[in-house]
Coordinates of C-alpha atoms in Angstrom, one line a residue:
X19 CA -13.5 -50.9 11.3
X20 CA -11.5 -47.8 11.9
X21 CA -10.6 -44.5 10.4
X22 CA -7.7 -46.0 8.5
X23 CA -10.1 -47.7 6.0
X24 CA -10.9 -46.0 2.7
X25 CA -14.1 -47.0 0.9
X26 CA -13.8 -46.5 -2.9
X27 CA -16.8 -46.3 -5.2
X28 CA -16.2 -46.5 -9.0
X29 CA -18.8 -45.3 -11.4
X30 CA -19.8 -46.6 -14.8
X31 CA -17.2 -44.7 -16.8
X32 CA -14.5 -46.2 -14.5
X33 CA -15.7 -49.7 -15.4
X34 CA -16.7 -49.4 -19.0
X35 CA -14.1 -52.0 -20.3
X36 CA -11.2 -54.1 -19.3
X37 CA -8.8 -51.2 -19.7
X38 CA -10.8 -49.3 -17.0
X39 CA -10.8 -52.3 -14.7
X40 CA -7.0 -52.3 -14.9
X41 CA -6.9 -48.6 -13.9
X42 CA -9.2 -49.5 -10.9
X43 CA -6.8 -52.3 -9.8
X44 CA -3.8 -50.0 -10.0
X45 CA -5.6 -47.4 -7.8
X46 CA -6.7 -50.0 -5.2
X47 CA -3.2 -51.6 -5.1
X48 CA -1.6 -48.1 -4.6
X49 CA -2.8 -47.9 -1.0
X50 CA -3.4 -50.7 1.6
X51 CA -6.1 -48.6 3.1
X52 CA -8.3 -49.0 0.0
X53 CA -9.9 -52.3 1.2
X54 CA -13.6 -51.8 0.4
X55 CA -14.8 -51.3 -3.2
X56 CA -18.3 -50.4 -4.4
X57 CA -19.0 -50.7 -8.1
X58 CA -21.5 -49.5 -10.7
X59 CA -22.5 -51.3 -13.9
X60 CA -20.3 -50.6 -17.0
X61 CA -21.0 -47.3 -18.6
X62 CA -20.4 -45.9 -22.1
X63 CA -17.1 -46.1 -24.0
X64 CA -15.8 -45.7 -27.5
X65 CA -17.4 -49.0 -28.6
X66 CA -20.6 -49.1 -26.6
X67 CA -22.7 -46.0 -26.8
X68 CA -25.3 -47.3 -24.3
X69 CA -24.8 -48.0 -20.6
X70 CA -25.4 -51.6 -19.4
X71 CA -28.2 -50.5 -17.1
X72 CA -30.0 -48.9 -20.0
X73 CA -29.6 -52.1 -22.0
X74 CA -31.1 -54.0 -19.1
X75 CA -34.0 -51.6 -19.0
X76 CA -34.5 -52.1 -22.7
X77 CA -34.4 -55.9 -22.4
X78 CA -36.9 -55.8 -19.6
X79 CA -39.3 -53.4 -21.5
X80 CA -39.2 -55.6 -24.6
X81 CA -39.8 -58.8 -22.5
X82 CA -42.8 -57.2 -20.7
X83 CA -44.2 -56.1 -24.1
X84 CA -43.9 -59.7 -25.4
X85 CA -41.2 -58.7 -27.9
X86 CA -37.8 -60.3 -28.7
X87 CA -35.3 -59.1 -26.2
X88 CA -32.3 -61.1 -27.5
X89 CA -30.4 -58.2 -29.0
X90 CA -30.0 -56.0 -25.9
X91 CA -29.4 -59.2 -23.8
X92 CA -26.7 -60.4 -26.2
X93 CA -24.9 -57.1 -26.1
X94 CA -24.8 -57.2 -22.3
X95 CA -23.4 -60.7 -22.3
X96 CA -20.8 -59.8 -24.9
X97 CA -19.6 -56.7 -22.9
X98 CA -19.1 -58.7 -19.7
X99 CA -17.6 -61.7 -21.5
X100 CA -15.1 -59.4 -23.2
X101 CA -14.0 -57.8 -19.9
X102 CA -13.6 -61.3 -18.3
X103 CA -11.7 -62.7 -21.2
X104 CA -9.3 -59.7 -21.5
X105 CA -8.6 -59.8 -17.8
X106 CA -8.2 -63.6 -17.7
X107 CA -11.0 -64.1 -15.2
X108 CA -12.6 -67.5 -14.6
X109 CA -15.9 -66.3 -13.0
X110 CA -18.7 -68.5 -14.4
X111 CA -20.5 -65.7 -16.3
X112 CA -22.5 -68.1 -18.4
X113 CA -24.0 -69.7 -15.2
X114 CA -24.9 -66.3 -13.8
X115 CA -26.5 -65.1 -17.1
X116 CA -28.5 -68.3 -17.4
X117 CA -29.8 -67.9 -13.8
X118 CA -30.8 -64.3 -14.5
X119 CA -32.4 -65.2 -17.8
X120 CA -34.3 -68.1 -16.2
X121 CA -35.7 -65.8 -13.5
X122 CA -36.9 -63.4 -16.2
X123 CA -38.5 -66.1 -18.4
X124 CA -40.2 -67.8 -15.4
X125 CA -41.8 -64.5 -14.4
X126 CA -39.9 -64.5 -11.0
X127 CA -37.8 -61.5 -11.8
X128 CA -38.9 -58.0 -10.9
X129 CA -37.9 -54.8 -12.8
X130 CA -35.6 -53.8 -9.9
X131 CA -33.9 -57.2 -9.9
X132 CA -33.2 -57.0 -13.6
X133 CA -31.8 -53.5 -13.8
X134 CA -29.5 -54.1 -10.8
X135 CA -27.8 -57.1 -12.5
X136 CA -25.2 -54.9 -14.1
X137 CA -23.8 -53.9 -10.7
X138 CA -24.1 -57.6 -9.5
X139 CA -22.1 -58.9 -12.4
X140 CA -19.6 -56.1 -12.4
X141 CA -18.9 -56.8 -8.7
X142 CA -18.4 -60.5 -9.3
X143 CA -15.7 -59.7 -11.9
X144 CA -14.0 -57.0 -9.8
X145 CA -13.9 -59.2 -6.7
X146 CA -12.0 -61.9 -8.6
X147 CA -9.8 -59.4 -10.4
X148 CA -8.7 -57.8 -7.1
X149 CA -8.6 -61.1 -5.1
X150 CA -11.2 -59.6 -2.7
X151 CA -14.4 -61.1 -1.2
X152 CA -17.7 -60.6 -3.0
X153 CA -20.5 -59.3 -0.7
X154 CA -24.0 -59.3 -2.3
X155 CA -25.7 -56.0 -1.6
X156 CA -29.0 -57.9 -1.2
X157 CA -27.5 -59.4 2.1
X158 CA -26.0 -56.2 3.4
X159 CA -28.1 -53.2 2.4
X160 CA -31.7 -53.1 3.6
X161 CA -34.6 -50.6 2.9
X162 CA -37.5 -49.8 5.2
X163 CA -41.1 -49.4 4.1
X164 CA -40.4 -45.8 3.0
X165 CA -37.5 -47.0 0.8
X166 CA -35.0 -45.3 3.1
X167 CA -31.9 -47.2 4.3
X168 CA -32.8 -49.3 7.3
X169 CA -30.4 -48.8 10.3
X170 CA -29.7 -52.6 10.4
X171 CA -27.7 -52.0 7.2
X172 CA -24.9 -50.4 9.1
X173 CA -24.6 -53.4 11.4
X174 CA -24.7 -55.9 8.5
X175 CA -22.0 -54.1 6.5
X176 CA -19.7 -54.1 9.5
X177 CA -20.4 -57.8 10.0
X178 CA -19.6 -58.7 6.4
X179 CA -16.5 -56.5 6.1
X180 CA -14.9 -57.5 9.3
X181 CA -12.3 -60.1 8.5
X182 CA -10.3 -60.5 5.3
X183 CA -8.1 -58.6 2.9
X184 CA -10.8 -56.7 1.0
X185 CA -14.4 -56.7 -0.2
X186 CA -16.3 -55.7 -3.3
X187 CA -20.0 -54.7 -3.0
X188 CA -22.4 -54.0 -5.9
X189 CA -23.9 -50.5 -5.7
X190 CA -27.4 -49.3 -6.6
X191 CA -29.4 -52.0 -5.0
X192 CA -30.3 -53.7 -1.7
X193 CA -33.1 -55.7 -0.1
X194 CA -36.7 -54.9 0.9
X195 CA -38.9 -57.6 2.2
X196 CA -36.7 -60.3 0.6
X197 CA -37.0 -58.6 -2.8
X198 CA -34.4 -56.6 -4.7
X199 CA -34.9 -52.9 -4.2
X200 CA -32.9 -50.1 -5.9
X201 CA -31.8 -46.6 -5.2
X202 CA -32.5 -43.8 -7.8
X203 CA -30.4 -43.8 -10.9
X204 CA -26.8 -43.2 -10.2
X205 CA -27.5 -44.7 -6.8
X206 CA -24.2 -46.4 -6.5
X207 CA -23.0 -43.1 -5.0
X208 CA -25.4 -43.6 -2.2
X209 CA -24.4 -47.2 -1.8
X210 CA -20.8 -46.1 -1.4
X211 CA -21.7 -43.5 1.2
X212 CA -23.8 -46.0 3.2
X213 CA -20.9 -48.5 3.2
X214 CA -18.5 -45.9 4.3
X215 CA -20.8 -44.8 7.1
X216 CA -21.4 -48.4 8.2
X217 CA -17.6 -49.0 8.5
X218 CA -16.9 -45.6 10.1
X219 CA -14.4 -45.2 7.3
X220 CA -11.7 -42.5 7.4
X221 CA -12.6 -41.5 3.8
X222 CA -15.1 -42.2 1.1
X223 CA -13.5 -41.9 -2.3
X224 CA -15.9 -41.5 -5.2
X225 CA -14.1 -42.2 -8.4
X226 CA -15.6 -40.9 -11.6
X227 CA -14.4 -39.3 -14.8
X228 CA -13.7 -35.9 -13.3
X229 CA -13.2 -34.1 -10.0
X230 CA -15.9 -31.6 -9.0
X231 CA -15.8 -28.4 -11.0
X232 CA -17.3 -25.0 -10.4
X233 CA -19.5 -25.4 -13.5
X234 CA -20.5 -28.0 -16.0
X235 CA -17.5 -28.5 -18.5
X236 CA -20.1 -29.1 -21.2
X237 CA -21.3 -25.6 -20.7
X238 CA -18.2 -23.7 -19.6
X239 CA -15.0 -24.6 -21.2
X240 CA -12.4 -25.9 -18.7
X241 CA -14.1 -24.6 -15.5
X242 CA -12.1 -24.2 -12.3
X243 CA -11.7 -27.4 -10.2
X244 CA -13.0 -27.2 -6.7
X245 CA -10.5 -28.4 -4.1
X246 CA -12.5 -28.0 -1.0
X247 CA -16.3 -27.7 -0.5
X248 CA -18.8 -28.5 2.3
X249 CA -21.5 -31.2 2.4
X250 CA -24.2 -28.5 2.3
X251 CA -22.7 -26.7 -0.7
X252 CA -22.3 -29.9 -2.7
X253 CA -25.8 -31.1 -2.0
X254 CA -27.2 -27.9 -3.4
X255 CA -25.0 -28.2 -6.6
X256 CA -25.8 -31.9 -7.0
X257 CA -29.5 -31.3 -6.7
X258 CA -29.4 -28.7 -9.4
X259 CA -27.6 -30.8 -11.9
X260 CA -23.9 -31.2 -11.0
X261 CA -23.5 -34.7 -12.2
X262 CA -20.4 -35.9 -10.3
X263 CA -22.1 -37.0 -7.1
X264 CA -25.7 -38.0 -6.3
X265 CA -27.2 -35.5 -3.9
X266 CA -28.5 -38.2 -1.5
X267 CA -24.9 -39.6 -1.2
X268 CA -23.9 -36.8 1.1
X269 CA -26.1 -37.3 4.1
X270 CA -25.0 -40.9 5.2
X271 CA -21.4 -39.7 5.1
X272 CA -22.1 -36.4 6.9
X273 CA -24.1 -38.1 9.7
X274 CA -21.1 -40.3 10.5
X275 CA -18.5 -37.7 9.9
X276 CA -16.9 -39.4 6.9
X277 CA -15.2 -36.9 4.5
X278 CA -15.8 -37.5 0.8
X279 CA -13.2 -37.1 -1.9
X280 CA -14.2 -36.9 -5.6
X281 CA -11.5 -38.4 -7.7
X282 CA -10.7 -38.9 -11.4
X283 CA -10.1 -42.5 -12.4
X284 CA -8.3 -41.5 -15.5
X285 CA -6.0 -39.0 -13.7
X286 CA -5.6 -40.6 -10.2
X287 CA -2.5 -38.5 -9.3
X288 CA -4.3 -35.1 -9.5
X289 CA -5.8 -33.8 -6.3
X290 CA -9.5 -34.6 -5.8
X291 CA -12.3 -32.5 -4.4
X292 CA -12.6 -32.9 -0.6
X293 CA -16.1 -32.6 0.8
X294 CA -16.2 -31.7 4.5
X295 CA -18.5 -30.3 7.2
X296 CA -17.0 -26.8 7.3
X297 CA -14.2 -24.8 5.6
X298 CA -12.6 -21.3 5.5
X299 CA -14.0 -19.4 2.6
X300 CA -11.5 -16.4 2.6
X301 CA -12.2 -14.1 -0.4
X302 CA -14.0 -16.8 -2.3
X303 CA -17.7 -15.7 -2.9
X304 CA -19.1 -18.5 -5.0
X305 CA -18.1 -22.2 -4.8
X306 CA -20.0 -23.4 -7.9
X307 CA -22.8 -22.9 -10.4
X308 CA -25.2 -25.5 -11.6
X309 CA -28.4 -25.5 -13.6
X310 CA -31.3 -27.7 -14.6
X311 CA -34.1 -27.6 -17.1
X312 CA -37.6 -29.0 -16.8
X313 CA -39.5 -26.8 -14.4
X314 CA -43.1 -25.5 -14.6
X315 CA -44.4 -22.4 -12.8
X316 CA -48.0 -21.9 -11.7
X317 CA -48.8 -18.2 -11.2
X318 CA -51.7 -17.0 -9.2
X319 CA -52.9 -13.3 -9.1
X320 CA -55.6 -11.9 -6.8
X321 CA -56.0 -8.6 -5.1
X322 CA -55.2 -8.7 -1.4
X323 CA -53.9 -12.2 -1.7
X324 CA -51.4 -11.7 1.1
X325 CA -54.2 -10.9 3.6
X326 CA -56.0 -14.2 3.0
X327 CA -55.1 -16.3 6.1
X328 CA -54.6 -19.9 5.1
X329 CA -54.7 -19.3 1.4
X330 CA -51.1 -20.4 0.9
X331 CA -51.8 -23.6 2.8
X332 CA -54.7 -24.4 0.5
X333 CA -52.6 -23.8 -2.6
X334 CA -49.9 -26.1 -1.4
X335 CA -52.4 -28.7 -0.4
X336 CA -53.5 -29.0 -4.1
X337 CA -50.0 -30.1 -4.9
X338 CA -49.7 -32.4 -1.9
X339 CA -53.0 -34.2 -2.7
X340 CA -51.8 -34.9 -6.2
X341 CA -48.4 -36.1 -5.1
X342 CA -46.5 -33.2 -6.7
X343 CA -43.4 -32.0 -5.0
X344 CA -43.0 -28.2 -4.7
X345 CA -39.5 -26.8 -5.5
X346 CA -40.0 -23.1 -4.8
X347 CA -42.8 -20.8 -3.6
X348 CA -42.1 -17.1 -4.3
X349 CA -44.9 -14.6 -3.3
X350 CA -45.8 -11.0 -3.7
X351 CA -48.6 -8.7 -2.3
X352 CA -51.2 -9.8 -4.9
X353 CA -49.3 -12.7 -6.5
X354 CA -48.1 -16.2 -5.7
X355 CA -46.0 -18.7 -7.8
X356 CA -45.4 -22.4 -7.3
X357 CA -42.5 -23.9 -9.1
X358 CA -42.4 -27.7 -9.6
X359 CA -40.4 -30.1 -11.8
X360 CA -41.9 -31.7 -14.8
X361 CA -40.7 -35.1 -13.5
X362 CA -42.8 -34.7 -10.4
X363 CA -45.8 -33.0 -12.2
X364 CA -46.1 -35.7 -14.9
X365 CA -49.3 -35.3 -16.8
X366 CA -51.2 -33.5 -14.0
X367 CA -50.6 -29.9 -15.2
X368 CA -54.2 -29.3 -16.3
X369 CA -55.6 -30.9 -13.2
X370 CA -53.4 -28.8 -11.0
X371 CA -54.4 -25.6 -12.8
X372 CA -58.1 -26.5 -12.6
X373 CA -57.9 -27.1 -8.8
X374 CA -56.0 -23.9 -8.3
X375 CA -58.6 -22.0 -10.3
X376 CA -61.3 -23.2 -7.8
X377 CA -59.4 -21.2 -5.2
X378 CA -59.2 -18.0 -7.1
X379 CA -61.2 -15.6 -9.4
X380 CA -61.7 -16.6 -13.1
X381 CA -58.6 -16.4 -15.3
X382 CA -56.3 -15.7 -12.4
X383 CA -54.1 -18.9 -12.9
X384 CA -51.3 -19.0 -15.4
X385 CA -49.1 -22.0 -16.3
X386 CA -45.6 -21.2 -17.5
X387 CA -43.6 -24.1 -19.1
X388 CA -40.0 -24.1 -20.2
X389 CA -38.4 -22.8 -17.0
X390 CA -34.8 -23.6 -16.0
X391 CA -33.2 -22.9 -12.6
X392 CA -29.7 -21.8 -12.0
X393 CA -28.2 -22.4 -8.5
X394 CA -25.3 -20.1 -7.4
X395 CA -23.8 -21.7 -4.3
X396 CA -21.2 -20.6 -1.9
X397 CA -20.6 -20.1 1.9
X398 CA -18.8 -16.8 1.0
X399 CA -21.9 -15.1 -0.2
X400 CA -23.1 -14.3 3.4
X401 CA -19.9 -12.2 3.9
X402 CA -19.9 -10.3 0.7
X403 CA -22.3 -7.5 0.0
X404 CA -23.8 -7.2 -3.5
X405 CA -23.6 -10.8 -4.6
X406 CA -27.2 -10.9 -5.9
X407 CA -26.6 -7.6 -7.7
X408 CA -23.6 -9.1 -9.4
X409 CA -25.6 -12.1 -10.5
X410 CA -28.5 -10.0 -11.9
X411 CA -26.1 -7.5 -13.4
X412 CA -24.4 -10.2 -15.3
X413 CA -27.7 -11.6 -16.6
X414 CA -29.0 -8.2 -17.6
X415 CA -25.7 -7.5 -19.5
X416 CA -26.1 -10.7 -21.3
X417 CA -29.7 -9.9 -22.3
X418 CA -31.2 -12.7 -20.2
X419 CA -34.6 -12.2 -18.7
X420 CA -35.0 -13.2 -15.1
X421 CA -38.2 -15.2 -14.4
X422 CA -37.7 -15.5 -10.6
X423 CA -35.1 -14.9 -8.0
X424 CA -34.9 -16.5 -4.5
X425 CA -32.3 -16.9 -1.8
X426 CA -32.2 -19.4 1.1
X427 CA -32.2 -18.0 4.6
X428 CA -28.6 -19.1 5.2
X429 CA -27.6 -16.9 2.2
X430 CA -25.5 -19.6 0.7
X431 CA -27.7 -20.5 -2.3
X432 CA -29.3 -18.1 -4.8
X433 CA -31.8 -19.6 -7.3
X434 CA -32.4 -17.8 -10.6
X435 CA -35.2 -18.8 -12.9
X436 CA -34.7 -18.3 -16.6
X437 CA -36.1 -19.6 -19.9
X438 CA -34.8 -23.0 -20.7
X439 CA -33.2 -21.7 -24.0
X440 CA -31.2 -19.3 -21.9
X441 CA -29.9 -21.7 -19.3
X442 CA -26.4 -22.3 -20.8
X443 CA -25.8 -18.6 -21.5
X444 CA -26.9 -17.8 -18.0
X445 CA -24.5 -20.2 -16.4
X446 CA -21.6 -18.9 -18.6
X447 CA -22.2 -15.2 -17.8
X448 CA -22.5 -15.9 -14.0
X449 CA -19.4 -18.0 -14.2
X450 CA -17.5 -15.2 -16.0
X451 CA -18.6 -12.7 -13.3
X452 CA -17.3 -14.7 -10.4
X453 CA -14.4 -16.8 -11.7
X454 CA -13.0 -14.8 -14.6
X455 CA -13.5 -11.1 -13.5
X456 CA -10.4 -9.5 -12.1
X457 CA -11.2 -7.8 -8.8
X458 CA -9.8 -4.2 -8.4

C-alpha cells in the first residue's frame, strides 16, 4: 500500500439503516483513494432505539439464562433484512443467521462471537453494496495473550488488501487462539486505526455523526468545532468522555504516522477535525473540555505522612493487588488521596478501605463517592500564564466547589474534580471562560 490510500471507518450511526448505507456509498464513490472500509454494527435511528450490538448482548444474556431470546433475535434479523431489501442486495442473510443461531444453540458460540456478529453482517452487506471484497476480521486481526494487537496483524492486513478494487472489513473483533476476540465497546475505531497502520495509509477517516467539538454538544449548545488537534490532546479528551473517537484508536495511527480525520457522515462536505503529531497553537489556550462521572476518592490523613518512606508504595499496592486501576494520586503534607473509577473498583470499595485502614491510624480513611472529573486540554496552556487561575475563577464564580485539582507535567492537561451533580455546570462555565470571553 501507499500514502494515496484512505481507510474509512463508519460508526453505528452511519450504518443505522439503508438511507445511511446510501450516504456511505456516495462518500466512498466520491474519491478513488477511499478503497478500504471498516464498519460498525448498525446503531440507533428513528425506528430502532437500541443498537444492534446491545440487542445481541440481550439475546445472549437471555439464552444463557435459559430464557426465550426470540424477540431480540427477531429484531436483529428484521433490521438487516430491511437494509438488504431496500438496497436490493442478494447476500444470503438467512443462511448467515441460521449458522450463527446454530452455533448459539449448540453451545459452540462464545459471548465475544455473538456480540461481534453485528459488524460481521454489516460488512457483508456493505461489501456487496460497494462491489468491494469482504475480508473477515477473524482472518486479519490477531490478539496476543494480553489482548493487545499482535504485530502479525499488520502483515495479514497488507496481504489481504493487496490486489483488487476495494475491501470491507468488520470492526470491533479479531482472532485470539482461533477464537473470536473483541476490542472494548466502540472498538471499531481501533480496528480502523489498526487497518490504516497496517496499510501505511495516507489518511484514516473516522466517519461519525459529528466532527470533534471543543465540548459535548449535549452539555454546551453548539460548541466550537475543532479543525486541528494533536494525537496527545485527543487522547486526553477521548479518555475523559469525548465520544467521537475511542482513546485507544490514536496510538496505532500515531506509531505509523497516519493522520486521522474525524468526519460527519450526514454533512460530508464540511471540513473535518484533523488529528496530527504537532501543530501551531498561536493564541489558542484550550483545545477542548471533556468530563466524566463515576469516580471514587479514598482519602487518607495521618500526621507526618510525607516523611514515611515507602508509604505511598504500600497504599498503591493495595489497589494493585485488588486489580483496581488508579486514575489520580494527589498528596499533601499529612494527606493522600487515591482517585479510581467505579468501573475499575466494582464492589471492592469496602475491601479497599479496610486494607487502607490497616496502614493508618483508626478512622483516618474516608471514602468519597459521587466524584466527576473535568479535563481541560490544550497545548497552548504551557505558553499562557494564569490558565489554572482562569479555570478555578470560573468555577468559583459559578459557585462550584473544587474537590481536587491536578496538572500533568507537560502542562497540557488540567484535571478538576467536582461533585457529579455539578459536572455539566462546570463544563459550561469553563467553556464560557475560554471560548466565549472576549480578550481585551
